[in-house]
Amino acid sequence: MTKNLYPSFGLLLVDDEPSFLRSLSIALERSGGITNIHRCQDSREVLTLLERENIGLVTLDLTMPHLSGEQLLARIVEEHPDVGVIVISGLNQVETAVNCIKQGAFDYFVKTDEEGRLLEGIKRAIRLQELRQENQELRKRFLNDTLEHPEAFARIVTADKGMRSVFQYLESVAPTSQPILIGGESGVGKELIARAAHDLSGRQGPLVCVNVAGLDDNVFADTLFGHQRGAFTGADQERAGMIEQAADGTLLLDEIGDLSMASQVKLLRLLQEGEYYPLGSDRPRRMRARVVVATHQDLGEKQRAGTFRKDLYYRLRTHQVHIPSLRQRKSDIPLLLEHFLAEAADELGKHKPSYPPELPVLLTNYGFPGNVRELRAMVFDAMSVHRSRTLSMEVFKRAMQHTNDRPLPHPVTRHTAFAPDEPLPTLHAVADQLVDEAMKRAEGNQSIASRLLGISQPALSKRLKKMREAEPDD
């Protein structure tokens, strides 16, 4: 199996001391999981390497034979402005450090400094380079309105512009190792989005999904980290956790908003340090999975209320996508109807039926609190009892009636419908406007319009007749 390299671009270490290059490489891999490393002892080869390899960041020793670090810095900034440079010197010279920063170096470190400072500086520079590259990719995709890998989204049936923007964003951020936070109401297809992000990442390992809702702290730790034999009563043998099962792949933590505060601390430490301890073990293991989290809750609101850690929230929302609800992309409903009818017919061994032309109109005027999942359930229920040539609308109407009194997940904000500086219309005029709007949304179908208005069809028919009679003759 091909090992995934991190970061997606190369890190070039330049120093004429082979022992320093070797020790820094080992420290970077052990401490930061950084494996996409190139090493160079001869400063004359650096520019050739930058031309040949996909290098995003260079660490540069100042004092080298042939070309000095300052000379190389000037050439890199001029010829490869997208490549970040960190200068490492054997001497603590403030004036030299200031000059290097002025020339365009990202940072300056002294070799005798604590190793941890240098490693953190390199990791910080990698994250900034990743964000810069993502911004460039995102700008390019939005300006060109293109998708480079539409096959990754083949499972998602949509023609919505908002969903296309989500796809373009995912293409830009999927190759990085930073977490992705997927938000959206229940039933919108968050797992499909996570799967697309995994496919786009190019990771060789699997996508492993864990629903963390209802897991107490001990079960959460055991599920994610695994345990050693004898770690607790009943642990008769070693068990790999989900992190290990998702190695070189993606770990999806669903319903992350339900995670307990104690488990939030464990997850934050995992994301910060990239290491974890299986229960009963004192030897750390490096996380080799990319973490994606999903929730139907508003994590911003939860952290303001004190039920979700602020530091974890900001760590998770490095990359964030929100999937619009089905009622926000009504043009997708006819497409999904066709798709689910074909899927249900195939699964149930039936012929795909035709359906009344009013059915898509009926569906587009329904709120779908359960979103795509609810529509799919309706279609499969209707297909399971279908016997004639044309699909009946009754199953759909009954399902809508059962949920008619339930509030939508996010209630519509009340707003003033009338200008405060104008006189109010009469109740009669408002009623006429409401009937007109209902008929427009129902595309002239009185049965659907009456459902929207909450009145019987005969009552609507009577109202329409009065409205026609009241119209002035030409």
One Martini backbone bead per residue (centre of mass of N, CA, C, O) as a GRO file, in nm:
protein
  474
    1MET     BB    1   0.095   0.036   0.023
    2THR     BB    2   0.070   0.365  -0.013
    3LYS     BB    3   0.215   0.628   0.134
    4ASN     BB    4   0.126   0.903   0.292
    5LEU     BB    5   0.204   1.234   0.243
    6TYR     BB    6   0.343   1.492   0.464
    7PRO     BB    7   0.272   1.709   0.290
    8SER     BB    8   0.171   1.766  -0.033
    9PHE     BB    9   0.424   1.916  -0.010
   10GLY     BB   10   0.751   1.988  -0.003
   11LEU     BB   11   1.030   1.960   0.227
   12LEU     BB   12   1.327   2.157   0.229
   13LEU     BB   13   1.646   2.068   0.351
   14VAL     BB   14   1.917   2.304   0.413
   15ASP     BB   15   2.250   2.163   0.468
   16ASP     BB   16   2.601   2.086   0.529
   17GLU     BB   17   2.490   1.901   0.770
   18PRO     BB   18   2.399   1.574   0.790
   19SER     BB   19   2.324   1.545   1.094
   20PHE     BB   20   2.106   1.768   1.098
   21LEU     BB   21   1.922   1.657   0.879
   22ARG     BB   22   1.863   1.387   1.016
   23SER     BB   23   1.748   1.490   1.291
   24LEU     BB   24   1.522   1.669   1.173
   25SER     BB   25   1.369   1.452   1.018
   26ILE     BB   26   1.301   1.273   1.263
   27ALA     BB   27   1.154   1.491   1.431
   28LEU     BB   28   0.930   1.556   1.225
   29GLU     BB   29   0.806   1.270   1.212
   30ARG     BB   30   0.756   1.227   1.518
   31SER     BB   31   0.609   1.511   1.590
   32GLY     BB   32   0.440   1.577   1.288
   33GLY     BB   33   0.420   1.366   1.047
   34ILE     BB   34   0.658   1.445   0.854
   35THR     BB   35   0.737   1.298   0.513
   36ASN     BB   36   0.778   1.532   0.289
   37ILE     BB   37   1.118   1.497   0.245
   38HIS     BB   38   1.397   1.699   0.160
   39ARG     BB   39   1.757   1.681   0.096
   40CYS     BB   40   2.035   1.932   0.118
   41GLN     BB   41   2.399   2.004   0.100
   42ASP     BB   42   2.396   2.167  -0.177
   43SER     BB   43   2.332   2.491  -0.268
   44ARG     BB   44   2.348   2.451  -0.591
   45GLU     BB   45   2.076   2.250  -0.596
   46VAL     BB   46   1.819   2.403  -0.511
   47LEU     BB   47   1.697   2.531  -0.774
   48THR     BB   48   1.664   2.262  -0.921
   49LEU     BB   49   1.470   2.134  -0.717
   50LEU     BB   50   1.244   2.351  -0.748
   51GLU     BB   51   1.192   2.281  -1.049
   52ARG     BB   52   1.136   1.961  -1.010
   53GLU     BB   53   0.980   1.998  -0.743
   54ASN     BB   54   0.713   2.001  -0.498
   55ILE     BB   55   0.780   2.287  -0.332
   56GLY     BB   56   0.672   2.484  -0.030
   57LEU     BB   57   0.929   2.445   0.173
   58VAL     BB   58   1.221   2.608   0.328
   59THR     BB   59   1.519   2.525   0.491
   60LEU     BB   60   1.789   2.765   0.575
   61ASP     BB   61   2.115   2.792   0.580
   62LEU     BB   62   2.341   3.047   0.608
   63THR     BB   63   2.618   2.874   0.645
   64MET     BB   64   2.761   2.815   0.324
   65PRO     BB   65   2.897   2.694   0.071
   66HIS     BB   66   2.908   2.889  -0.215
   67LEU     BB   67   2.597   2.941  -0.124
   68SER     BB   68   2.432   3.139   0.062
   69GLY     BB   69   2.148   3.190   0.232
   70GLU     BB   70   2.099   3.486   0.135
   71GLN     BB   71   2.124   3.429  -0.167
   72LEU     BB   72   1.902   3.216  -0.183
   73LEU     BB   73   1.669   3.382  -0.075
   74ALA     BB   74   1.663   3.590  -0.308
   75ARG     BB   75   1.611   3.379  -0.535
   76ILE     BB   76   1.350   3.251  -0.427
   77VAL     BB   77   1.176   3.508  -0.405
   78GLU     BB   78   1.204   3.574  -0.714
   79GLU     BB   79   1.151   3.271  -0.857
   80HIS     BB   80   0.973   3.151  -0.580
   81PRO     BB   81   0.715   3.307  -0.426
   82ASP     BB   82   0.546   3.037  -0.320
   83VAL     BB   83   0.791   2.982  -0.141
   84GLY     BB   84   0.877   2.906   0.170
   85VAL     BB   85   1.104   3.054   0.427
   86ILE     BB   86   1.341   2.918   0.662
   87VAL     BB   87   1.576   3.038   0.884
   88ILE     BB   88   1.896   2.882   0.983
   89SER     BB   89   2.118   2.949   1.254
   90GLY     BB   90   2.419   2.944   1.450
   91LEU     BB   91   2.341   3.248   1.504
   92ASN     BB   92   2.252   3.524   1.721
   93GLN     BB   93   2.135   3.764   1.485
   94VAL     BB   94   1.937   4.029   1.466
   95GLU     BB   95   2.011   4.173   1.201
   96THR     BB   96   1.993   3.924   1.020
   97ALA     BB   97   1.701   3.849   1.084
   98VAL     BB   98   1.574   4.113   0.980
   99ASN     BB   99   1.678   4.090   0.688
  100CYS     BB  100   1.537   3.824   0.618
  101ILE     BB  101   1.248   3.922   0.663
  102LYS     BB  102   1.264   4.153   0.456
  103GLN     BB  103   1.326   3.951   0.209
  104GLY     BB  104   1.091   3.698   0.293
  105ALA     BB  105   1.101   3.547   0.540
  106PHE     BB  106   0.909   3.373   0.765
  107ASP     BB  107   1.162   3.279   0.950
  108TYR     BB  108   1.382   3.262   1.256
  109PHE     BB  109   1.648   3.038   1.363
  110VAL     BB  110   1.831   2.877   1.620
  111LYS     BB  111   2.002   2.588   1.672
  112THR     BB  112   2.025   2.627   1.997
  113ASP     BB  113   1.753   2.607   2.028
  114GLU     BB  114   1.478   2.477   2.098
  115GLU     BB  115   1.344   2.225   1.915
  116GLY     BB  116   1.038   2.286   1.950
  117ARG     BB  117   1.034   2.566   1.813
  118LEU     BB  118   1.116   2.473   1.530
  119LEU     BB  119   0.890   2.266   1.483
  120GLU     BB  120   0.652   2.465   1.522
  121GLY     BB  121   0.740   2.659   1.296
  122ILE     BB  122   0.713   2.454   1.065
  123LYS     BB  123   0.417   2.376   1.111
  124ARG     BB  124   0.305   2.662   1.078
  125ALA     BB  125   0.408   2.702   0.787
  126ILE     BB  126   0.251   2.469   0.662
  127ARG     BB  127  -0.034   2.572   0.726
  128LEU     BB  128  -0.006   2.840   0.566
  129GLN     BB  129   0.054   2.709   0.293
  130GLU     BB  130  -0.208   2.554   0.272
  131LEU     BB  131  -0.397   2.802   0.280
  132ARG     BB  132  -0.280   2.943   0.032
  133GLN     BB  133  -0.337   2.713  -0.171
  134GLU     BB  134  -0.640   2.699  -0.121
  135ASN     BB  135  -0.708   2.989  -0.208
  136GLN     BB  136  -0.611   2.956  -0.497
  137GLU     BB  137  -0.796   2.721  -0.575
  138LEU     BB  138  -1.065   2.854  -0.504
  139ARG     BB  139  -1.042   3.095  -0.694
  140LYS     BB  140  -1.017   2.932  -0.954
  141ARG     BB  141  -1.286   2.773  -0.938
  142PHE     BB  142  -1.483   3.014  -0.915
  143LEU     BB  143  -1.395   3.168  -1.171
  144ASN     BB  144  -1.434   2.897  -1.361
  145ASP     BB  145  -1.654   2.699  -1.271
  146THR     BB  146  -1.510   2.422  -1.160
  147LEU     BB  147  -1.457   2.061  -1.190
  148GLU     BB  148  -1.208   1.813  -1.160
  149HIS     BB  149  -1.396   1.584  -0.975
  150PRO     BB  150  -1.706   1.480  -1.036
  151GLU     BB  151  -1.693   1.173  -0.947
  152ALA     BB  152  -1.698   1.231  -0.631
  153PHE     BB  153  -2.029   1.331  -0.674
  154ALA     BB  154  -2.214   1.097  -0.797
  155ARG     BB  155  -2.401   1.036  -0.530
  156ILE     BB  156  -2.498   1.337  -0.575
  157VAL     BB  157  -2.814   1.478  -0.623
  158THR     BB  158  -2.763   1.776  -0.823
  159ALA     BB  159  -2.827   2.147  -0.939
  160ASP     BB  160  -2.711   2.324  -0.721
  161LYS     BB  161  -2.519   2.601  -0.657
  162GLY     BB  162  -2.452   2.557  -0.357
  163MET     BB  163  -2.339   2.269  -0.398
  164ARG     BB  164  -2.117   2.345  -0.597
  165SER     BB  165  -1.960   2.518  -0.395
  166VAL     BB  166  -1.897   2.286  -0.207
  167PHE     BB  167  -1.735   2.120  -0.411
  168GLN     BB  168  -1.514   2.331  -0.466
  169TYR     BB  169  -1.414   2.347  -0.176
  170LEU     BB  170  -1.339   2.048  -0.139
  171GLU     BB  171  -1.122   2.036  -0.361
  172SER     BB  172  -0.931   2.239  -0.204
  173VAL     BB  173  -0.922   2.085   0.102
  174ALA     BB  174  -0.885   1.768   0.086
  175PRO     BB  175  -0.555   1.734   0.070
  176THR     BB  176  -0.540   1.797   0.351
  177SER     BB  177  -0.505   1.746   0.722
  178GLN     BB  178  -0.728   1.907   0.807
  179PRO     BB  179  -1.013   1.956   0.937
  180ILE     BB  180  -1.368   1.885   0.882
  181LEU     BB  181  -1.674   2.071   0.896
  182ILE     BB  182  -2.005   1.931   0.890
  183GLY     BB  183  -2.306   2.090   0.816
  184GLY     BB  184  -2.649   2.010   0.896
  185GLU     BB  185  -2.922   1.867   0.868
  186SER     BB  186  -3.097   1.605   0.897
  187GLY     BB  187  -3.068   1.430   0.583
  188VAL     BB  188  -2.859   1.585   0.368
  189GLY     BB  189  -2.564   1.423   0.339
  190LYS     BB  190  -2.289   1.420   0.512
  191GLU     BB  191  -2.157   1.144   0.441
  192LEU     BB  192  -2.124   1.200   0.137
  193ILE     BB  193  -1.932   1.438   0.177
  194ALA     BB  194  -1.714   1.278   0.329
  195ARG     BB  195  -1.661   1.078   0.098
  196ALA     BB  196  -1.569   1.288  -0.106
  197ALA     BB  197  -1.330   1.395   0.060
  198HIS     BB  198  -1.184   1.125   0.064
  199ASP     BB  199  -1.154   1.081  -0.241
  200LEU     BB  200  -0.999   1.359  -0.289
  201SER     BB  201  -0.742   1.305  -0.100
  202GLY     BB  202  -0.592   1.020  -0.186
  203ARG     BB  203  -0.629   0.816   0.021
  204GLN     BB  204  -0.561   0.471   0.093
  205GLY     BB  205  -0.745   0.449   0.307
  206PRO     BB  206  -1.021   0.440   0.489
  207LEU     BB  207  -1.356   0.498   0.571
  208VAL     BB  208  -1.443   0.584   0.909
  209CYS     BB  209  -1.743   0.549   1.103
  210VAL     BB  210  -1.860   0.752   1.390
  211ASN     BB  211  -2.107   0.756   1.637
  212VAL     BB  212  -2.096   0.971   1.931
  213ALA     BB  213  -2.368   0.944   2.029
  214GLY     BB  214  -2.387   0.839   2.369
  215LEU     BB  215  -2.092   0.842   2.446
  216ASP     BB  216  -1.895   0.786   2.681
  217ASP     BB  217  -1.579   0.841   2.774
  218ASN     BB  218  -1.479   0.543   2.776
  219VAL     BB  219  -1.604   0.452   2.505
  220PHE     BB  220  -1.470   0.663   2.331
  221ALA     BB  221  -1.175   0.583   2.389
  222ASP     BB  222  -1.201   0.286   2.298
  223THR     BB  223  -1.304   0.337   2.011
  224LEU     BB  224  -1.059   0.515   1.916
  225PHE     BB  225  -0.789   0.381   2.071
  226GLY     BB  226  -0.825   0.137   2.222
  227HIS     BB  227  -0.668  -0.175   2.356
  228GLN     BB  228  -0.518  -0.360   2.588
  229ARG     BB  229  -0.446  -0.626   2.740
  230GLY     BB  230  -0.589  -0.573   3.061
  231ALA     BB  231  -0.705  -0.277   3.090
  232PHE     BB  232  -0.975  -0.431   3.164
  233THR     BB  233  -1.251  -0.575   3.239
  234GLY     BB  234  -1.266  -0.798   2.954
  235ALA     BB  235  -0.972  -0.754   2.826
  236ASP     BB  236  -0.855  -1.030   2.656
  237GLN     BB  237  -0.778  -0.842   2.405
  238GLU     BB  238  -0.656  -0.675   2.161
  239ARG     BB  239  -0.776  -0.346   2.031
  240ALA     BB  240  -0.847  -0.164   1.768
  241GLY     BB  241  -0.904   0.143   1.683
  242MET     BB  242  -1.037   0.370   1.464
  243ILE     BB  243  -0.773   0.514   1.403
  244GLU     BB  244  -0.625   0.260   1.303
  245GLN     BB  245  -0.838   0.175   1.087
  246ALA     BB  246  -0.790   0.480   0.944
  247ALA     BB  247  -0.524   0.450   0.830
  248ASP     BB  248  -0.457   0.654   0.562
  249GLY     BB  249  -0.734   0.800   0.609
  250THR     BB  250  -1.073   0.844   0.734
  251LEU     BB  251  -1.234   1.008   1.017
  252LEU     BB  252  -1.574   0.992   1.110
  253LEU     BB  253  -1.747   1.221   1.329
  254ASP     BB  254  -2.059   1.189   1.435
  255GLU     BB  255  -2.227   1.397   1.631
  256ILE     BB  256  -2.022   1.608   1.782
  257GLY     BB  257  -2.228   1.782   1.961
  258ASP     BB  258  -2.259   1.523   2.182
  259LEU     BB  259  -2.001   1.561   2.319
  260SER     BB  260  -1.835   1.542   2.587
  261MET     BB  261  -1.616   1.724   2.767
  262ALA     BB  262  -1.409   1.498   2.817
  263SER     BB  263  -1.393   1.411   2.513
  264GLN     BB  264  -1.305   1.684   2.402
  265VAL     BB  265  -1.023   1.680   2.526
  266LYS     BB  266  -0.920   1.428   2.375
  267LEU     BB  267  -0.961   1.541   2.089
  268LEU     BB  268  -0.784   1.791   2.113
  269ARG     BB  269  -0.519   1.642   2.176
  270LEU     BB  270  -0.512   1.480   1.917
  271LEU     BB  271  -0.503   1.728   1.719
  272GLN     BB  272  -0.250   1.871   1.842
  273GLU     BB  273  -0.042   1.605   1.864
  274GLY     BB  274  -0.104   1.331   1.694
  275GLU     BB  275  -0.164   1.155   1.958
  276TYR     BB  276  -0.203   0.827   2.126
  277TYR     BB  277  -0.353   0.607   2.382
  278PRO     BB  278  -0.406   0.314   2.453
  279LEU     BB  279  -0.557   0.135   2.665
  280GLY     BB  280  -0.292   0.037   2.883
  281SER     BB  281  -0.082   0.238   2.753
  282ASP     BB  282   0.262   0.408   2.737
  283ARG     BB  283   0.254   0.417   2.416
  284PRO     BB  284   0.262   0.612   2.159
  285ARG     BB  285   0.055   0.703   1.877
  286ARG     BB  286   0.024   0.786   1.550
  287MET     BB  287  -0.176   0.972   1.358
  288ARG     BB  288  -0.302   0.864   1.012
  289ALA     BB  289  -0.564   1.037   1.018
  290ARG     BB  290  -0.831   1.208   0.893
  291VAL     BB  291  -1.049   1.451   1.026
  292VAL     BB  292  -1.409   1.426   1.031
  293VAL     BB  293  -1.696   1.629   1.103
  294ALA     BB  294  -2.043   1.603   1.223
  295THR     BB  295  -2.348   1.820   1.232
  296HIS     BB  296  -2.678   1.960   1.331
  297GLN     BB  297  -2.544   2.161   1.504
  298ASP     BB  298  -2.456   2.467   1.667
  299LEU     BB  299  -2.139   2.521   1.767
  300GLY     BB  300  -2.130   2.823   1.817
  301GLU     BB  301  -2.363   2.822   2.024
  302LYS     BB  302  -2.242   2.608   2.219
  303GLN     BB  303  -1.982   2.772   2.294
  304ARG     BB  304  -2.139   3.018   2.406
  305ALA     BB  305  -2.293   2.824   2.625
  306GLY     BB  306  -2.058   2.606   2.732
  307THR     BB  307  -2.089   2.299   2.570
  308PHE     BB  308  -1.836   2.390   2.390
  309ARG     BB  309  -1.525   2.406   2.309
  310LYS     BB  310  -1.349   2.663   2.179
  311ASP     BB  311  -1.079   2.529   2.089
  312LEU     BB  312  -1.216   2.298   1.932
  313TYR     BB  313  -1.388   2.461   1.741
  314TYR     BB  314  -1.144   2.610   1.598
  315ARG     BB  315  -1.003   2.348   1.510
  316LEU     BB  316  -1.248   2.230   1.332
  317ARG     BB  317  -1.302   2.514   1.152
  318THR     BB  318  -1.086   2.537   0.933
  319HIS     BB  319  -1.295   2.355   0.777
  320GLN     BB  320  -1.619   2.458   0.632
  321VAL     BB  321  -1.943   2.308   0.581
  322HIS     BB  322  -2.276   2.370   0.440
  323ILE     BB  323  -2.576   2.197   0.406
  324PRO     BB  324  -2.845   2.241   0.245
  325SER     BB  325  -3.158   2.220   0.251
  326LEU     BB  326  -3.419   2.106   0.063
  327ARG     BB  327  -3.590   2.379   0.080
  328GLN     BB  328  -3.327   2.539  -0.050
  329ARG     BB  329  -3.342   2.301  -0.304
  330LYS     BB  330  -3.609   2.244  -0.491
  331SER     BB  331  -3.486   2.166  -0.776
  332ASP     BB  332  -3.401   1.868  -0.664
  333ILE     BB  333  -3.664   1.705  -0.626
  334PRO     BB  334  -3.718   1.583  -0.911
  335LEU     BB  335  -3.443   1.436  -0.926
  336LEU     BB  336  -3.481   1.261  -0.669
  337LEU     BB  337  -3.737   1.122  -0.752
  338GLU     BB  338  -3.618   0.971  -0.993
  339HIS     BB  339  -3.389   0.830  -0.843
  340PHE     BB  340  -3.563   0.676  -0.624
  341LEU     BB  341  -3.744   0.523  -0.818
  342ALA     BB  342  -3.519   0.360  -0.951
  343GLU     BB  343  -3.405   0.237  -0.689
  344ALA     BB  344  -3.670   0.102  -0.588
  345ALA     BB  345  -3.731  -0.071  -0.835
  346ASP     BB  346  -3.469  -0.235  -0.822
  347GLU     BB  347  -3.498  -0.341  -0.523
  348LEU     BB  348  -3.817  -0.449  -0.572
  349GLY     BB  349  -3.866  -0.558  -0.870
  350LYS     BB  350  -3.970  -0.309  -1.046
  351HIS     BB  351  -4.121  -0.087  -1.232
  352LYS     BB  352  -4.094   0.221  -1.335
  353PRO     BB  353  -4.308   0.467  -1.274
  354SER     BB  354  -4.537   0.681  -1.317
  355TYR     BB  355  -4.650   1.025  -1.251
  356PRO     BB  356  -4.806   1.280  -1.147
  357PRO     BB  357  -4.756   1.615  -1.223
  358GLU     BB  358  -4.828   1.710  -0.917
  359LEU     BB  359  -4.605   1.584  -0.737
  360PRO     BB  360  -4.369   1.791  -0.752
  361VAL     BB  361  -4.543   2.024  -0.647
  362LEU     BB  362  -4.609   1.904  -0.373
  363LEU     BB  363  -4.310   1.866  -0.277
  364THR     BB  364  -4.210   2.171  -0.312
  365ASN     BB  365  -4.442   2.251  -0.075
  366TYR     BB  366  -4.257   2.105   0.127
  367GLY     BB  367  -4.039   2.113   0.413
  368PHE     BB  368  -3.861   1.874   0.497
  369PRO     BB  369  -3.734   1.790   0.794
  370GLY     BB  370  -3.576   1.516   0.669
  371ASN     BB  371  -3.515   1.557   0.388
  372VAL     BB  372  -3.375   1.331   0.183
  373ARG     BB  373  -3.449   1.093   0.364
  374GLU     BB  374  -3.757   1.143   0.354
  375LEU     BB  375  -3.798   1.118   0.050
  376ARG     BB  376  -3.695   0.832   0.024
  377ALA     BB  377  -3.905   0.702   0.213
  378MET     BB  378  -4.154   0.781   0.052
  379VAL     BB  379  -4.083   0.634  -0.211
  380PHE     BB  380  -4.053   0.348  -0.092
  381ASP     BB  381  -4.339   0.334   0.022
  382ALA     BB  382  -4.488   0.376  -0.246
  383MET     BB  383  -4.353   0.130  -0.395
  384SER     BB  384  -4.445  -0.103  -0.200
  385VAL     BB  385  -4.773  -0.036  -0.284
  386HIS     BB  386  -4.741  -0.060  -0.578
  387ARG     BB  387  -4.963  -0.169  -0.874
  388SER     BB  388  -4.987   0.027  -1.088
  389ARG     BB  389  -4.882   0.245  -1.336
  390THR     BB  390  -4.948   0.481  -1.139
  391LEU     BB  391  -4.848   0.676  -0.897
  392SER     BB  392  -4.942   0.744  -0.589
  393MET     BB  393  -5.016   1.030  -0.366
  394GLU     BB  394  -5.117   0.927  -0.084
  395VAL     BB  395  -4.856   0.860   0.069
  396PHE     BB  396  -4.750   1.151   0.067
  397LYS     BB  397  -4.991   1.288   0.209
  398ARG     BB  398  -4.976   1.127   0.473
  399ALA     BB  399  -4.685   1.203   0.552
  400MET     BB  400  -4.740   1.508   0.563
  401GLN     BB  401  -4.964   1.502   0.779
  402HIS     BB  402  -4.786   1.387   1.015
  403THR     BB  403  -4.577   1.658   0.984
  404ASN     BB  404  -4.743   1.930   0.981
  405ASP     BB  405  -4.708   2.008   1.307
  406ARG     BB  406  -4.413   2.019   1.271
  407PRO     BB  407  -4.140   2.182   1.316
  408LEU     BB  408  -3.888   2.319   1.191
  409PRO     BB  409  -3.558   2.318   1.266
  410HIS     BB  410  -3.576   2.631   1.146
  411PRO     BB  411  -3.744   2.878   1.214
  412VAL     BB  412  -3.904   3.129   1.083
  413THR     BB  413  -3.854   3.451   1.071
  414ARG     BB  414  -4.012   3.715   1.177
  415HIS     BB  415  -4.169   3.955   0.956
  416THR     BB  416  -4.249   4.243   0.804
  417ALA     BB  417  -4.501   4.283   0.543
  418PHE     BB  418  -4.529   4.594   0.616
  419ALA     BB  419  -4.514   4.916   0.570
  420PRO     BB  420  -4.505   5.159   0.821
  421ASP     BB  421  -4.573   5.416   0.601
  422GLU     BB  422  -4.828   5.244   0.531
  423PRO     BB  423  -5.124   5.138   0.476
  424LEU     BB  424  -5.329   4.901   0.552
  425PRO     BB  425  -5.467   4.637   0.437
  426THR     BB  426  -5.716   4.455   0.391
  427LEU     BB  427  -5.827   4.146   0.465
  428HIS     BB  428  -5.936   4.087   0.184
  429ALA     BB  429  -5.674   4.156   0.023
  430VAL     BB  430  -5.487   3.956   0.164
  431ALA     BB  431  -5.643   3.699   0.092
  432ASP     BB  432  -5.608   3.729  -0.213
  433GLN     BB  433  -5.297   3.722  -0.215
  434LEU     BB  434  -5.272   3.441  -0.084
  435VAL     BB  435  -5.422   3.285  -0.303
  436ASP     BB  436  -5.241   3.364  -0.539
  437GLU     BB  437  -4.979   3.242  -0.422
  438ALA     BB  438  -5.078   2.950  -0.392
  439MET     BB  439  -5.145   2.907  -0.696
  440LYS     BB  440  -4.860   2.958  -0.793
  441ARG     BB  441  -4.714   2.730  -0.631
  442ALA     BB  442  -4.935   2.509  -0.749
  443GLU     BB  443  -4.980   2.555  -1.054
  444GLY     BB  444  -5.319   2.560  -1.031
  445ASN     BB  445  -5.361   2.358  -0.792
  446GLN     BB  446  -5.618   2.329  -0.567
  447SER     BB  447  -5.533   2.100  -0.379
  448ILE     BB  448  -5.256   2.222  -0.302
  449ALA     BB  449  -5.345   2.509  -0.221
  450SER     BB  450  -5.529   2.423   0.015
  451ARG     BB  451  -5.299   2.301   0.184
  452LEU     BB  452  -5.135   2.565   0.216
  453LEU     BB  453  -5.394   2.721   0.354
  454GLY     BB  454  -5.578   2.525   0.537
  455ILE     BB  455  -5.810   2.434   0.338
  456SER     BB  456  -6.057   2.350   0.154
  457GLN     BB  457  -6.135   2.306  -0.169
  458PRO     BB  458  -6.421   2.429  -0.172
  459ALA     BB  459  -6.333   2.696  -0.035
  460LEU     BB  460  -6.139   2.782  -0.259
  461SER     BB  461  -6.335   2.773  -0.495
  462LYS     BB  462  -6.522   2.990  -0.379
  463ARG     BB  463  -6.311   3.215  -0.362
  464LEU     BB  464  -6.235   3.223  -0.666
  465LYS     BB  465  -6.516   3.296  -0.767
  466LYS     BB  466  -6.537   3.570  -0.620
  467MET     BB  467  -6.282   3.694  -0.753
  468ARG     BB  468  -6.392   3.682  -1.044
  469GLU     BB  469  -6.654   3.849  -0.994
  470ALA     BB  470  -6.487   4.111  -0.887
  471GLU     BB  471  -6.389   4.157  -1.151
  472PRO     BB  472  -6.342   4.374  -1.386
  473ASP     BB  473  -6.456   4.466  -1.676
  474ASP     BB  474  -6.328   4.537  -1.998
   0.00000   0.00000   0.00000
